């Protein structure tokens, strides 16, 4: 009799367990969209660093998180369509970088959280209400590009003591670059440096803009980083070397690719930190309540191979201050 009771109880427990299991909704993996201006292959170091940041937090792609990649292949005009694709899926978070990507994502949705890994000045461009309380559905990491314009020109002047004319390669079609260019011009005036504006709105403009370098006889080149110039960095670096022109860049990846020097925050750290924002949002935090982070450290990178190629000797006073020297 006791055995019958035990068997009956076990059967009841099993049936209840099965019923409860069927009543539970199937597990839904969080889906994160990456809106990128990069080429799709090979994956950029920025993307790999973001993925490593997720792995460090316990996320394994395909196992407990899904990453949806959308690549613009350097064509900024594709970003709005790609952002809309991610919204239609839908994704739980959109991760992007730089003004065109942020703008496209923000235009596509005002509800899905957006995390930017890189933004020059998200307050001035209107992406967030303030750094402390972004509001809305957007937050992320600033690189304080505008504030660094004067420092980059100072470093060029220290490297080239007689420099008085600097060509600036930039994209006036990007609203954030327009604001940044104003900061460059203001800093140049304070340093008694004349600016020659080289405007490039699309890939076809590059050859025309860079072809003007020999005619203008600038002492140096400053390149403002936006998706267009970043995507075509190899061409820019090649043209600067061909014209034996010392060049300052905003991002270290230009120097890693063969450029002369850069000054700014470590962008890879930004992509690693972007993963922590995604983690917090997936755990319930609201994007608009997560403060925008600002960089705590800025790095000066110098490529001595590039200096030798154009016959330039970097002053010891500048070399001593470098955080990384490529020999």
Short mmCIF file of N, CA, C and O in Angstrom, two decimals, residues 93-224:
data_model
loop_
_atom_site.label_atom_id
_atom_site.label_comp_id
_atom_site.label_asym_id
_atom_site.label_seq_id
_atom_site.Cartn_x
_atom_site.Cartn_y
_atom_site.Cartn_z
N UNK A 93 19.35 46.39 -27.71
CA UNK A 93 20.26 47.54 -27.58
C UNK A 93 20.94 47.75 -28.93
O UNK A 93 21.23 46.79 -29.64
N UNK A 94 21.21 49.01 -29.26
CA UNK A 94 22.00 49.33 -30.45
C UNK A 94 23.31 49.96 -30.00
O UNK A 94 23.32 50.90 -29.19
N UNK A 95 24.43 49.44 -30.49
CA UNK A 95 25.75 49.99 -30.19
C UNK A 95 26.30 50.60 -31.48
O UNK A 95 26.30 49.96 -32.53
N UNK A 96 26.75 51.84 -31.40
CA UNK A 96 27.28 52.51 -32.58
C UNK A 96 28.38 53.46 -32.16
O UNK A 96 28.79 53.48 -30.99
N UNK A 97 28.90 54.26 -33.11
CA UNK A 97 29.97 55.20 -32.79
C UNK A 97 29.98 56.34 -33.80
O UNK A 97 29.57 56.17 -34.96
N UNK A 98 30.46 57.49 -33.34
CA UNK A 98 30.60 58.70 -34.15
C UNK A 98 29.24 59.24 -34.59
O UNK A 98 28.24 58.54 -34.62
N UNK A 99 29.25 60.51 -34.93
CA UNK A 99 28.01 61.25 -35.12
C UNK A 99 27.04 60.66 -36.15
O UNK A 99 25.84 60.53 -35.86
N UNK A 100 27.49 60.27 -37.36
CA UNK A 100 26.52 59.72 -38.32
C UNK A 100 25.81 58.46 -37.82
O UNK A 100 24.62 58.28 -38.05
N UNK A 101 26.54 57.58 -37.14
CA UNK A 101 25.93 56.37 -36.61
C UNK A 101 24.95 56.66 -35.49
O UNK A 101 23.86 56.09 -35.44
N UNK A 102 25.33 57.57 -34.59
CA UNK A 102 24.45 57.94 -33.49
C UNK A 102 23.18 58.59 -34.02
O UNK A 102 22.06 58.29 -33.59
N UNK A 103 23.36 59.50 -34.98
CA UNK A 103 22.22 60.20 -35.56
C UNK A 103 21.26 59.23 -36.24
O UNK A 103 20.03 59.31 -36.06
N UNK A 104 21.80 58.28 -37.00
CA UNK A 104 20.96 57.30 -37.70
C UNK A 104 20.19 56.45 -36.72
O UNK A 104 18.99 56.19 -36.90
N UNK A 105 20.84 56.00 -35.65
CA UNK A 105 20.17 55.17 -34.65
C UNK A 105 19.09 55.97 -33.93
O UNK A 105 17.98 55.48 -33.69
N UNK A 106 19.42 57.21 -33.59
CA UNK A 106 18.46 58.06 -32.85
C UNK A 106 17.24 58.39 -33.70
O UNK A 106 16.12 58.48 -33.18
N UNK A 107 17.44 58.55 -35.01
CA UNK A 107 16.33 58.82 -35.91
C UNK A 107 15.44 57.58 -36.08
O UNK A 107 14.24 57.69 -36.31
N UNK A 108 16.06 56.40 -35.97
CA UNK A 108 15.33 55.16 -36.20
C UNK A 108 14.47 54.75 -35.00
O UNK A 108 13.47 54.06 -35.16
N UNK A 109 14.88 55.15 -33.78
CA UNK A 109 14.12 54.72 -32.60
C UNK A 109 14.31 55.70 -31.44
O UNK A 109 15.41 56.24 -31.24
N UNK A 110 13.24 55.91 -30.69
CA UNK A 110 13.35 56.69 -29.46
C UNK A 110 13.00 55.83 -28.24
O UNK A 110 12.80 56.35 -27.15
N UNK A 111 12.96 54.51 -28.46
CA UNK A 111 12.65 53.59 -27.36
C UNK A 111 13.76 52.57 -27.11
O UNK A 111 14.08 52.28 -25.96
N UNK A 112 14.34 52.01 -28.16
CA UNK A 112 15.42 51.03 -27.97
C UNK A 112 16.66 51.77 -27.47
O UNK A 112 17.07 52.78 -28.04
N UNK A 113 17.29 51.28 -26.39
CA UNK A 113 18.48 51.94 -25.86
C UNK A 113 19.62 51.98 -26.89
O UNK A 113 19.84 51.01 -27.61
N UNK A 114 20.31 53.11 -26.94
CA UNK A 114 21.44 53.30 -27.85
C UNK A 114 22.69 53.60 -27.03
O UNK A 114 22.67 54.49 -26.17
N UNK A 115 23.76 52.87 -27.28
CA UNK A 115 25.04 53.09 -26.60
C UNK A 115 26.06 53.50 -27.65
O UNK A 115 26.32 52.76 -28.59
N UNK A 116 26.63 54.70 -27.50
CA UNK A 116 27.70 55.10 -28.42
C UNK A 116 29.05 54.85 -27.75
O UNK A 116 29.28 55.19 -26.60
N UNK A 117 29.95 54.21 -28.51
CA UNK A 117 31.29 53.94 -28.00
C UNK A 117 32.19 55.15 -28.16
O UNK A 117 33.16 55.31 -27.42
N UNK A 118 31.88 56.00 -29.13
CA UNK A 118 32.69 57.19 -29.40
C UNK A 118 31.78 58.35 -29.80
O UNK A 118 30.96 58.23 -30.70
N UNK A 119 31.95 59.49 -29.10
CA UNK A 119 31.26 60.72 -29.49
C UNK A 119 32.14 61.88 -29.07
O UNK A 119 32.67 61.90 -27.96
N UNK A 120 32.30 62.85 -29.97
CA UNK A 120 33.16 63.98 -29.67
C UNK A 120 32.59 64.86 -28.56
O UNK A 120 33.25 65.14 -27.57
N UNK A 121 31.36 65.29 -28.73
CA UNK A 121 30.69 66.11 -27.72
C UNK A 121 29.20 65.84 -27.83
O UNK A 121 28.49 66.55 -28.54
N UNK A 122 28.69 64.83 -27.13
CA UNK A 122 27.29 64.43 -27.28
C UNK A 122 26.29 65.48 -26.80
O UNK A 122 25.14 65.46 -27.23
N UNK A 123 26.73 66.41 -25.94
CA UNK A 123 25.83 67.46 -25.48
C UNK A 123 25.68 68.53 -26.57
O UNK A 123 24.58 68.93 -26.94
N UNK A 124 26.82 68.98 -27.12
CA UNK A 124 26.79 70.02 -28.15
C UNK A 124 26.04 69.56 -29.39
O UNK A 124 25.38 70.36 -30.06
N UNK A 125 26.13 68.27 -29.71
CA UNK A 125 25.46 67.75 -30.89
C UNK A 125 24.01 67.36 -30.61
O UNK A 125 23.28 66.96 -31.53
N UNK A 126 23.57 67.47 -29.35
CA UNK A 126 22.17 67.25 -29.00
C UNK A 126 21.76 65.81 -28.81
O UNK A 126 20.57 65.50 -28.73
N UNK A 127 22.74 64.90 -28.68
CA UNK A 127 22.39 63.49 -28.50
C UNK A 127 21.97 63.18 -27.07
O UNK A 127 21.18 62.28 -26.83
N UNK A 128 22.51 63.96 -26.12
CA UNK A 128 22.11 63.79 -24.72
C UNK A 128 21.85 65.16 -24.12
O UNK A 128 22.40 66.18 -24.58
N UNK A 129 21.03 65.19 -23.06
CA UNK A 129 20.71 66.45 -22.40
C UNK A 129 21.89 66.95 -21.58
O UNK A 129 22.19 68.15 -21.54
N UNK A 130 22.57 66.04 -20.91
CA UNK A 130 23.76 66.37 -20.13
C UNK A 130 24.57 65.10 -19.94
O UNK A 130 24.07 63.98 -20.16
N UNK A 131 25.83 65.25 -19.54
CA UNK A 131 26.67 64.07 -19.32
C UNK A 131 26.20 63.28 -18.10
O UNK A 131 26.21 62.05 -18.10
N UNK A 132 25.78 64.00 -17.06
CA UNK A 132 25.37 63.33 -15.82
C UNK A 132 24.03 62.61 -15.97
O UNK A 132 23.84 61.50 -15.46
N UNK A 133 23.09 63.24 -16.67
CA UNK A 133 21.77 62.65 -16.89
C UNK A 133 21.41 62.81 -18.36
O UNK A 133 20.78 63.82 -18.75
N UNK A 134 21.80 61.84 -19.16
CA UNK A 134 21.59 61.95 -20.62
C UNK A 134 20.13 62.13 -21.02
O UNK A 134 19.83 62.86 -21.96
N UNK A 135 19.21 61.46 -20.31
CA UNK A 135 17.81 61.51 -20.68
C UNK A 135 17.56 60.72 -21.96
O UNK A 135 18.48 60.25 -22.62
N UNK A 136 16.32 60.53 -22.32
CA UNK A 136 16.00 59.81 -23.55
C UNK A 136 16.50 58.38 -23.54
O UNK A 136 16.53 57.72 -22.50
N UNK A 137 16.94 57.90 -24.70
CA UNK A 137 17.34 56.49 -24.82
C UNK A 137 18.80 56.34 -25.27
O UNK A 137 19.19 55.30 -25.78
N UNK A 138 19.59 57.41 -25.07
CA UNK A 138 20.97 57.41 -25.57
C UNK A 138 21.97 57.69 -24.45
O UNK A 138 21.76 58.58 -23.62
N UNK A 139 23.07 56.94 -24.44
CA UNK A 139 24.19 57.20 -23.52
C UNK A 139 25.44 56.55 -24.11
O UNK A 139 25.39 55.95 -25.17
N UNK A 140 26.56 56.70 -23.42
CA UNK A 140 27.78 56.08 -23.92
C UNK A 140 29.03 56.77 -23.44
O UNK A 140 29.11 57.22 -22.30
N UNK A 141 30.02 56.85 -24.33
CA UNK A 141 31.34 57.35 -23.95
C UNK A 141 31.80 58.48 -24.87
O UNK A 141 31.77 58.36 -26.08
N UNK A 142 32.21 59.58 -24.25
CA UNK A 142 32.71 60.73 -24.99
C UNK A 142 34.22 60.63 -25.12
O UNK A 142 34.89 59.98 -24.31
N UNK A 143 34.78 61.27 -26.16
CA UNK A 143 36.24 61.30 -26.31
C UNK A 143 36.78 62.72 -26.19
O UNK A 143 37.98 62.95 -26.35
N UNK A 144 35.90 63.70 -25.92
CA UNK A 144 36.31 65.09 -25.69
C UNK A 144 37.16 65.63 -26.83
O UNK A 144 38.14 66.35 -26.63
N UNK A 145 36.81 65.31 -28.07
CA UNK A 145 37.60 65.71 -29.23
C UNK A 145 37.72 67.22 -29.36
O UNK A 145 38.77 67.75 -29.73
N UNK A 146 36.64 67.93 -29.10
CA UNK A 146 36.65 69.37 -29.32
C UNK A 146 37.70 70.05 -28.43
O UNK A 146 38.44 70.92 -28.88
N UNK A 147 37.75 69.63 -27.18
CA UNK A 147 38.66 70.24 -26.22
C UNK A 147 40.13 69.96 -26.53
O UNK A 147 41.02 70.66 -26.04
N UNK A 148 40.40 68.93 -27.34
CA UNK A 148 41.77 68.52 -27.61
C UNK A 148 42.36 69.17 -28.86
O UNK A 148 43.53 68.96 -29.17
N UNK A 149 41.56 69.94 -29.58
CA UNK A 149 42.04 70.54 -30.82
C UNK A 149 43.27 71.41 -30.59
O UNK A 149 44.25 71.33 -31.35
N UNK A 150 43.23 72.23 -29.55
CA UNK A 150 44.37 73.09 -29.25
C UNK A 150 45.62 72.32 -28.90
O UNK A 150 46.73 72.67 -29.33
N UNK A 151 45.45 71.24 -28.15
CA UNK A 151 46.60 70.43 -27.74
C UNK A 151 47.25 69.77 -28.95
O UNK A 151 48.49 69.69 -29.04
N UNK A 152 46.45 69.31 -29.90
CA UNK A 152 47.02 68.66 -31.10
C UNK A 152 47.83 69.67 -31.91
O UNK A 152 48.90 69.34 -32.42
N UNK A 153 47.31 70.88 -32.04
CA UNK A 153 48.05 71.91 -32.77
C UNK A 153 49.32 72.30 -32.01
O UNK A 153 50.38 72.55 -32.62
N UNK A 154 49.26 72.35 -30.69
CA UNK A 154 50.44 72.64 -29.89
C UNK A 154 51.53 71.60 -30.12
O UNK A 154 52.72 71.93 -30.26
N UNK A 155 51.14 70.33 -30.16
CA UNK A 155 52.10 69.26 -30.38
C UNK A 155 52.72 69.35 -31.77
O UNK A 155 53.92 69.07 -31.96
N UNK A 156 51.92 69.73 -32.75
CA UNK A 156 52.46 69.93 -34.10
C UNK A 156 53.48 71.07 -34.10
O UNK A 156 54.55 70.97 -34.72
N UNK A 157 53.16 72.15 -33.41
CA UNK A 157 54.06 73.30 -33.34
C UNK A 157 55.36 72.93 -32.62
O UNK A 157 56.44 73.39 -33.00
N UNK A 158 55.26 72.10 -31.59
CA UNK A 158 56.46 71.69 -30.85
C UNK A 158 57.31 70.74 -31.67
O UNK A 158 58.54 70.75 -31.59
N UNK A 159 56.65 69.91 -32.48
CA UNK A 159 57.38 68.97 -33.34
C UNK A 159 58.01 69.70 -34.52
O UNK A 159 59.13 69.38 -34.94
N UNK A 160 57.28 70.67 -35.07
CA UNK A 160 57.75 71.46 -36.21
C UNK A 160 57.79 72.92 -35.76
O UNK A 160 56.81 73.65 -35.90
N UNK A 161 58.89 73.34 -35.20
CA UNK A 161 58.95 74.64 -34.52
C UNK A 161 58.61 75.82 -35.43
O UNK A 161 58.13 76.85 -34.98
N UNK A 162 58.85 75.65 -36.73
CA UNK A 162 58.58 76.76 -37.65
C UNK A 162 57.22 76.63 -38.34
O UNK A 162 56.92 77.41 -39.25
N UNK A 163 56.43 75.67 -37.90
CA UNK A 163 55.13 75.46 -38.54
C UNK A 163 54.21 76.67 -38.35
O UNK A 163 54.03 77.15 -37.24
N UNK A 164 53.67 77.15 -39.46
CA UNK A 164 52.75 78.28 -39.39
C UNK A 164 51.50 78.06 -40.24
O UNK A 164 50.53 78.79 -40.12
N UNK A 165 51.53 77.03 -41.11
CA UNK A 165 50.39 76.73 -41.98
C UNK A 165 50.04 75.25 -41.82
O UNK A 165 50.87 74.37 -42.06
N UNK A 166 48.81 74.98 -41.42
CA UNK A 166 48.35 73.60 -41.22
C UNK A 166 47.12 73.35 -42.08
O UNK A 166 46.13 74.08 -41.99
N UNK A 167 47.19 72.32 -42.91
CA UNK A 167 46.03 71.90 -43.69
C UNK A 167 45.17 70.99 -42.82
O UNK A 167 45.69 70.13 -42.10
N UNK A 168 43.86 71.19 -42.86
CA UNK A 168 42.93 70.37 -42.06
C UNK A 168 42.01 69.62 -43.01
O UNK A 168 41.25 70.22 -43.77
N UNK A 169 42.10 68.29 -42.96
CA UNK A 169 41.24 67.44 -43.78
C UNK A 169 40.02 67.07 -42.95
O UNK A 169 40.15 66.47 -41.88
N UNK A 170 38.82 67.40 -43.46
CA UNK A 170 37.63 67.17 -42.66
C UNK A 170 36.40 67.05 -43.55
O UNK A 170 36.43 67.37 -44.73
N UNK A 171 35.31 66.56 -42.94
CA UNK A 171 34.07 66.33 -43.66
C UNK A 171 33.01 67.34 -43.20
O UNK A 171 32.41 67.18 -42.14
N UNK A 172 32.75 68.40 -43.98
CA UNK A 172 31.76 69.41 -43.58
C UNK A 172 30.33 68.90 -43.65
O UNK A 172 29.41 69.57 -43.18
N UNK A 173 30.13 67.72 -44.24
CA UNK A 173 28.79 67.14 -44.27
C UNK A 173 28.38 66.53 -42.95
O UNK A 173 27.22 66.14 -42.76
N UNK A 174 29.32 66.44 -42.02
CA UNK A 174 29.07 65.91 -40.68
C UNK A 174 28.94 67.08 -39.72
O UNK A 174 29.91 67.82 -39.50
N UNK A 175 27.76 67.28 -39.14
CA UNK A 175 27.51 68.41 -38.25
C UNK A 175 28.48 68.48 -37.08
O UNK A 175 28.89 69.58 -36.66
N UNK A 176 28.87 67.33 -36.55
CA UNK A 176 29.81 67.31 -35.43
C UNK A 176 31.17 67.85 -35.86
O UNK A 176 31.87 68.51 -35.08
N UNK A 177 31.55 67.57 -37.11
CA UNK A 177 32.84 68.06 -37.61
C UNK A 177 32.82 69.58 -37.80
O UNK A 177 33.85 70.24 -37.65
N UNK A 178 31.67 70.12 -38.13
CA UNK A 178 31.55 71.57 -38.27
C UNK A 178 31.85 72.25 -36.94
O UNK A 178 32.60 73.24 -36.87
N UNK A 179 31.29 71.71 -35.86
CA UNK A 179 31.56 72.24 -34.53
C UNK A 179 33.02 72.07 -34.15
O UNK A 179 33.64 72.97 -33.58
N UNK A 180 33.60 70.92 -34.51
CA UNK A 180 34.99 70.65 -34.17
C UNK A 180 35.93 71.58 -34.94
O UNK A 180 36.93 72.06 -34.42
N UNK A 181 35.59 71.83 -36.21
CA UNK A 181 36.42 72.72 -37.03
C UNK A 181 36.47 74.12 -36.44
O UNK A 181 37.49 74.81 -36.50
N UNK A 182 35.37 74.57 -35.85
CA UNK A 182 35.36 75.89 -35.21
C UNK A 182 36.35 75.93 -34.05
O UNK A 182 37.03 76.94 -33.83
N UNK A 183 36.43 74.82 -33.31
CA UNK A 183 37.39 74.74 -32.21
C UNK A 183 38.82 74.75 -32.74
O UNK A 183 39.71 75.37 -32.14
N UNK A 184 39.05 74.07 -33.85
CA UNK A 184 40.39 74.06 -34.47
C UNK A 184 40.79 75.47 -34.88
O UNK A 184 41.91 75.93 -34.63
N UNK A 185 39.87 76.18 -35.52
CA UNK A 185 40.17 77.54 -35.99
C UNK A 185 40.44 78.48 -34.82
O UNK A 185 41.33 79.35 -34.89
N UNK A 186 39.68 78.30 -33.74
CA UNK A 186 39.90 79.13 -32.55
C UNK A 186 41.26 78.86 -31.94
O UNK A 186 42.00 79.80 -31.56
N UNK A 187 41.63 77.56 -31.84
CA UNK A 187 42.93 77.19 -31.28
C UNK A 187 44.06 77.68 -32.18
O UNK A 187 45.10 78.14 -31.70
N UNK A 188 43.86 77.60 -33.50
CA UNK A 188 44.88 78.03 -34.45
C UNK A 188 45.15 79.53 -34.32
O UNK A 188 46.30 79.99 -34.40
N UNK A 189 44.10 80.30 -34.12
CA UNK A 189 44.25 81.74 -33.97
C UNK A 189 45.08 82.07 -32.74
O UNK A 189 45.96 82.95 -32.78
N UNK A 190 44.85 81.34 -31.66
CA UNK A 190 45.60 81.57 -30.43
C UNK A 190 47.07 81.20 -30.58
O UNK A 190 47.94 81.78 -29.91
N UNK A 191 47.36 80.24 -31.47
CA UNK A 191 48.73 79.78 -31.68
C UNK A 191 49.39 80.45 -32.88
O UNK A 191 50.51 80.08 -33.26
N UNK A 192 48.71 81.43 -33.49
CA UNK A 192 49.21 82.12 -34.68
C UNK A 192 49.51 81.15 -35.82
O UNK A 192 50.54 81.24 -36.49
N UNK A 193 48.59 80.21 -36.02
CA UNK A 193 48.70 79.23 -37.10
C UNK A 193 47.60 79.49 -38.12
O UNK A 193 46.44 79.70 -37.75
N UNK A 194 47.96 79.49 -39.39
CA UNK A 194 46.97 79.66 -40.45
C UNK A 194 46.43 78.30 -40.87
O UNK A 194 47.19 77.35 -41.06
N UNK A 195 45.12 78.22 -41.00
CA UNK A 195 44.45 76.96 -41.35
C UNK A 195 44.05 76.97 -42.82
O UNK A 195 43.48 77.94 -43.32
N UNK A 196 44.37 75.87 -43.51
CA UNK A 196 43.89 75.66 -44.88
C UNK A 196 42.89 74.51 -44.85
O UNK A 196 43.24 73.39 -44.52
N UNK A 197 41.65 74.82 -45.14
CA UNK A 197 40.58 73.83 -45.06
C UNK A 197 40.56 72.95 -46.31
O UNK A 197 40.47 73.46 -47.43
N UNK A 198 40.66 71.63 -46.11
CA UNK A 198 40.53 70.66 -47.20
C UNK A 198 39.25 69.86 -46.95
O UNK A 198 39.22 68.99 -46.08
N UNK A 199 38.21 70.20 -47.68
CA UNK A 199 36.90 69.59 -47.44
C UNK A 199 36.72 68.33 -48.27
O UNK A 199 37.03 68.31 -49.47
N UNK A 200 36.19 67.29 -47.66
CA UNK A 200 35.92 66.04 -48.36
C UNK A 200 34.61 65.45 -47.86
O UNK A 200 34.52 65.01 -46.71
N UNK A 201 33.60 65.50 -48.69
CA UNK A 201 32.27 65.05 -48.30
C UNK A 201 31.99 63.59 -48.68
O UNK A 201 31.08 62.97 -48.15
N UNK A 202 32.75 63.06 -49.63
CA UNK A 202 32.55 61.68 -50.05
C UNK A 202 33.88 61.15 -50.58
O UNK A 202 34.84 61.90 -50.78
N UNK A 203 33.98 59.83 -50.82
CA UNK A 203 35.25 59.23 -51.26
C UNK A 203 35.83 59.88 -52.51
O UNK A 203 37.06 59.96 -52.66
N UNK A 204 34.98 60.38 -53.39
CA UNK A 204 35.46 60.98 -54.63
C UNK A 204 36.21 62.30 -54.38
O UNK A 204 37.00 62.73 -55.20
N UNK A 205 35.93 62.93 -53.22
CA UNK A 205 36.58 64.20 -52.91
C UNK A 205 38.01 64.05 -52.43
O UNK A 205 38.79 65.00 -52.44
N UNK A 206 38.37 62.85 -51.97
CA UNK A 206 39.67 62.67 -51.34
C UNK A 206 40.82 63.03 -52.27
O UNK A 206 41.72 63.79 -51.90
N UNK A 207 40.81 62.47 -53.47
CA UNK A 207 41.91 62.72 -54.39
C UNK A 207 42.04 64.21 -54.71
O UNK A 207 43.14 64.75 -54.76
N UNK A 208 40.89 64.86 -54.90
CA UNK A 208 40.91 66.29 -55.23
C UNK A 208 41.44 67.10 -54.05
O UNK A 208 42.25 68.02 -54.23
N UNK A 209 40.98 66.77 -52.84
CA UNK A 209 41.41 67.51 -51.65
C UNK A 209 42.91 67.29 -51.39
O UNK A 209 43.65 68.25 -51.14
N UNK A 210 43.34 66.04 -51.46
CA UNK A 210 44.74 65.74 -51.18
C UNK A 210 45.66 66.20 -52.29
O UNK A 210 46.84 66.48 -52.05
N UNK A 211 45.14 66.29 -53.51
CA UNK A 211 45.95 66.79 -54.62
C UNK A 211 46.32 68.25 -54.43
O UNK A 211 47.28 68.75 -55.04
N UNK A 212 45.54 68.95 -53.58
CA UNK A 212 45.81 70.37 -53.33
C UNK A 212 46.99 70.58 -52.39
O UNK A 212 47.51 71.70 -52.28
N UNK A 213 47.43 69.52 -51.72
CA UNK A 213 48.50 69.66 -50.73
C UNK A 213 49.78 70.27 -51.29
O UNK A 213 50.31 71.23 -50.72
N UNK A 214 50.30 69.76 -52.40
CA UNK A 214 51.55 70.34 -52.91
C UNK A 214 51.41 71.83 -53.27
O UNK A 214 52.34 72.62 -53.08
N UNK A 215 50.25 72.21 -53.78
CA UNK A 215 50.03 73.61 -54.18
C UNK A 215 49.93 74.55 -52.99
O UNK A 215 50.34 75.71 -53.05
N UNK A 216 49.37 74.04 -51.90
CA UNK A 216 49.16 74.88 -50.72
C UNK A 216 50.42 75.04 -49.88
O UNK A 216 50.53 75.97 -49.09
N UNK A 217 51.36 74.11 -50.01
CA UNK A 217 52.62 74.13 -49.24
C UNK A 217 52.38 74.25 -47.73
O UNK A 217 53.00 75.11 -47.07
N UNK A 218 51.52 73.44 -47.15
CA UNK A 218 51.33 73.50 -45.69
C UNK A 218 52.55 72.90 -44.99
O UNK A 218 53.30 72.11 -45.57
N UNK A 219 52.72 73.27 -43.74
CA UNK A 219 53.81 72.70 -42.96
C UNK A 219 53.41 71.36 -42.34
O UNK A 219 54.27 70.56 -41.98
N UNK A 220 52.10 71.14 -42.19
CA UNK A 220 51.63 69.91 -41.56
C UNK A 220 50.17 69.68 -41.94
O UNK A 220 49.50 70.56 -42.49
N UNK A 221 49.71 68.47 -41.61
CA UNK A 221 48.33 68.08 -41.89
C UNK A 221 47.66 67.61 -40.60
O UNK A 221 48.25 66.85 -39.83
N UNK A 222 46.43 68.07 -40.38
CA UNK A 222 45.61 67.59 -39.26
C UNK A 222 44.35 66.96 -39.86
O UNK A 222 43.67 67.60 -40.66
N UNK A 223 44.08 65.72 -39.49
CA UNK A 223 42.89 65.03 -40.00
C UNK A 223 41.86 64.87 -38.88
O UNK A 223 42.17 64.33 -37.82
N UNK A 224 40.65 65.37 -39.11
CA UNK A 224 39.57 65.22 -38.14
C UNK A 224 38.89 63.88 -38.38
O UNK A 224 38.53 63.54 -39.51
#
